[in-house]
Amino acid sequence: MAEHIVSSYDNDLQGLRQRISEMGGIAEKMLVDSIVALVRHDKTLAQVVVTSDKRLDVLQREVEENAILTIARRQPLAVDLRETISAIRISGDVERIGDMAKNIGKRALAIGDDFQPQKIVVGLQHMGDLVLGQLKDVLDAYAQKDTAKALDVWKRDGAIDALYTSLFRELLTYMMEDPRNISFCTHLLFCAKNIERIGDHTTNIAETVHYLVTGETLAIDRPKNDRSIDATVASGA
Amino acid sequence: MAEHIVSSYDNDLQGLRQRISEMGGIAEKMLVDSIVALVRHDKTLAQVVVTSDKRLDVLQREVEENAILTIARRQPLAVDLRETISAIRISGDVERIGDMAKNIGKRALAIGDDFQPQKIVVGLQHMGDLVLGQLKDVLDAYAQKDTAKALDVWKRDGAIDALYTSLFRELLTYMMEDPRNISFCTHLLFCAKNIERIGDHTTNIAETVHYLVTGETLAIDRPKNDRSIDATVASGA
């Protein structure tokens, strides 16, 4: 009988992990597609990104509800309880990553065929690649319960923040050079911010993986390199 | 004995509600202070806002952990289970509202004494007042389990989105008029976006209150009036 209970609990956990894995795959695809849609002015693809978000929302609610039913039914302790708590937290972060990608998709739909400076496009793509790498790695770290890999993701977020700050400065400069750039540069500013926030969510997931494996909360402050708030540009440009 | 269990469970719920009430108070104060700090260039107050966020993070973790321990220990069913799930969700939204207010505080620190057009200041204050009203009402709706009040908050979010869109257009116009406005207008754009997102979180809380009271999820799409993504301004201004 005890064995039966254990195995039902394992089945529950398996179901949670499968859903999170499906969510991760959707979020990765949404991130890639949103940036492609943005830089190639591909409105069809942008629309696909916006639509995909619904599935993520459904899966996130399922993870949350099933995790809580599992806790209520099986009364897990210690590491097993951490498994279910972590599933709730990670699905929340992945769902928000989908929201960010959806926002980029919506802006891709709005921007239309406005000219985009090559330097900005390259910068956005580079940020997107870095964040995608973080997302893939942290989802692997979760699947493999690899806290070293999770810590590595956590430490690398600073590079994304630094890139965001430099892109932010670049966009301000374009806006100052020519007022006709302001409208679409504002869209790109928010897109860059969305990518940067996806990076923040990957570090949240890294923290959760660390908690899942060790039972401890990462106490030290996360390395932040986002200096965009302090970014000042010579105003007379 | 059964009575004893029931009363322990009630104590657990009481603890969750008290923490959420404390969180709500802190978040309301952070929101008010962040906007005052922004429009009055009050850096000391801005710093207070940034610092206050830490307490919210601690309380949110406590709510999450205690709610889950309650579920594991007491195995609540139906409405009691919804109580604990709702506590987790609402504390998450209030914590994110604190993050948004903290972001406004950080921008208030960065902007310094730059001139701010009166029209923009009034617009930001008005948005802030509306959102603060939403936040107070939805926290009351939660405390009183008043689903009608929650639905009212949920419906009113459209007004905040509409105000955001108009403020967004106004800011773009200022940026186009004079490149010297671009840097601080960008800060104000992000501040307005943060206030708008606080509004989104109040509607999330409204949805949770509805679920808590009725056991049902609001199926209809939320009324959205954010047209800022489509906002176009004559570019040659």
Short mmCIF file of N, CA, C and O in Angstrom, two decimals, chain B residues 28 31-32 125-141 149 152-153 156 160 195 198-199 202:
data_model
loop_
_atom_site.label_atom_id
_atom_site.label_comp_id
_atom_site.label_asym_id
_atom_site.label_seq_id
_atom_site.Cartn_x
_atom_site.Cartn_y
_atom_site.Cartn_z
N GLU B 28 0.62 49.86 -0.92
CA GLU B 28 -0.10 51.12 -1.13
C GLU B 28 0.82 52.31 -0.84
O GLU B 28 0.89 53.27 -1.60
N LEU B 31 3.47 52.81 -3.48
CA LEU B 31 2.92 53.40 -4.71
C LEU B 31 2.77 54.91 -4.55
O LEU B 31 3.23 55.70 -5.38
N VAL B 32 2.13 55.33 -3.45
CA VAL B 32 1.93 56.76 -3.19
C VAL B 32 3.28 57.47 -3.14
O VAL B 32 3.52 58.47 -3.82
N GLN B 125 0.19 61.66 -11.93
CA GLN B 125 -0.50 61.67 -10.63
C GLN B 125 -1.91 61.10 -10.74
O GLN B 125 -2.34 60.34 -9.89
N HIS B 126 -2.58 61.47 -11.84
CA HIS B 126 -3.95 60.99 -12.04
C HIS B 126 -3.96 59.46 -12.22
O HIS B 126 -4.77 58.75 -11.61
N MET B 127 -3.04 58.96 -13.04
CA MET B 127 -2.91 57.50 -13.20
C MET B 127 -2.63 56.84 -11.85
O MET B 127 -3.21 55.81 -11.50
N GLY B 128 -1.72 57.45 -11.09
CA GLY B 128 -1.35 56.92 -9.78
C GLY B 128 -2.56 56.87 -8.85
O GLY B 128 -2.78 55.86 -8.15
N ASP B 129 -3.36 57.95 -8.85
CA ASP B 129 -4.55 57.99 -7.99
C ASP B 129 -5.54 56.89 -8.37
O ASP B 129 -6.09 56.20 -7.51
N LEU B 130 -5.77 56.74 -9.69
CA LEU B 130 -6.71 55.71 -10.15
C LEU B 130 -6.25 54.32 -9.72
O LEU B 130 -7.03 53.51 -9.20
N VAL B 131 -4.95 54.06 -9.93
CA VAL B 131 -4.43 52.74 -9.63
C VAL B 131 -4.44 52.48 -8.12
O VAL B 131 -4.75 51.39 -7.66
N LEU B 132 -4.14 53.53 -7.34
CA LEU B 132 -4.19 53.39 -5.89
C LEU B 132 -5.61 53.05 -5.44
O LEU B 132 -5.80 52.18 -4.58
N GLY B 133 -6.61 53.71 -6.04
CA GLY B 133 -8.00 53.40 -5.74
C GLY B 133 -8.32 51.94 -6.04
O GLY B 133 -8.98 51.25 -5.24
N GLN B 134 -7.84 51.47 -7.19
CA GLN B 134 -8.03 50.07 -7.58
C GLN B 134 -7.42 49.12 -6.54
O GLN B 134 -8.01 48.12 -6.16
N LEU B 135 -6.19 49.47 -6.13
CA LEU B 135 -5.47 48.60 -5.20
C LEU B 135 -6.19 48.53 -3.85
O LEU B 135 -6.40 47.45 -3.30
N LYS B 136 -6.59 49.70 -3.34
CA LYS B 136 -7.32 49.73 -2.06
C LYS B 136 -8.60 48.91 -2.17
O LYS B 136 -8.91 48.09 -1.30
N ASP B 137 -9.35 49.13 -3.25
CA ASP B 137 -10.64 48.46 -3.41
C ASP B 137 -10.48 46.95 -3.52
O ASP B 137 -11.27 46.19 -2.96
N VAL B 138 -9.46 46.52 -4.26
CA VAL B 138 -9.35 45.08 -4.47
C VAL B 138 -8.86 44.40 -3.20
O VAL B 138 -9.22 43.26 -2.92
N LEU B 139 -8.05 45.11 -2.39
CA LEU B 139 -7.63 44.53 -1.11
C LEU B 139 -8.81 44.47 -0.15
O LEU B 139 -8.95 43.50 0.61
N ASP B 140 -9.68 45.50 -0.19
CA ASP B 140 -10.93 45.44 0.59
C ASP B 140 -11.79 44.27 0.12
O ASP B 140 -12.36 43.54 0.93
N ALA B 141 -11.91 44.13 -1.20
CA ALA B 141 -12.74 43.05 -1.76
C ALA B 141 -12.23 41.70 -1.26
O ALA B 141 -13.02 40.81 -0.93
N LYS B 149 -17.45 43.78 -5.66
CA LYS B 149 -16.43 44.83 -5.60
C LYS B 149 -15.21 44.44 -6.45
O LYS B 149 -14.62 45.27 -7.14
N ASP B 152 -15.94 44.96 -10.03
CA ASP B 152 -15.93 46.38 -10.34
C ASP B 152 -14.49 46.85 -10.63
O ASP B 152 -14.24 47.56 -11.60
N VAL B 153 -13.55 46.43 -9.79
CA VAL B 153 -12.13 46.75 -10.02
C VAL B 153 -11.69 46.23 -11.37
O VAL B 153 -11.03 46.91 -12.16
N ARG B 156 -12.81 48.30 -14.21
CA ARG B 156 -12.29 49.66 -14.27
C ARG B 156 -10.88 49.75 -14.83
O ARG B 156 -10.37 50.85 -15.08
N ILE B 160 -7.62 52.95 -16.80
CA ILE B 160 -6.19 53.17 -16.56
C ILE B 160 -5.40 52.95 -17.85
O ILE B 160 -4.51 53.72 -18.18
N ILE B 195 3.12 51.98 -13.67
CA ILE B 195 1.81 52.23 -13.05
C ILE B 195 0.73 51.41 -13.75
O ILE B 195 -0.12 50.79 -13.11
N ILE B 198 0.87 47.95 -12.56
CA ILE B 198 0.26 47.79 -11.23
C ILE B 198 -1.25 47.59 -11.39
O ILE B 198 -1.85 46.74 -10.73
N GLY B 199 -1.83 48.36 -12.31
CA GLY B 199 -3.25 48.17 -12.62
C GLY B 199 -3.55 46.74 -13.06
O GLY B 199 -4.53 46.14 -12.62
N THR B 202 -3.71 44.54 -10.10
CA THR B 202 -4.95 44.66 -9.32
C THR B 202 -6.07 43.86 -9.99
O THR B 202 -6.90 43.26 -9.29
#
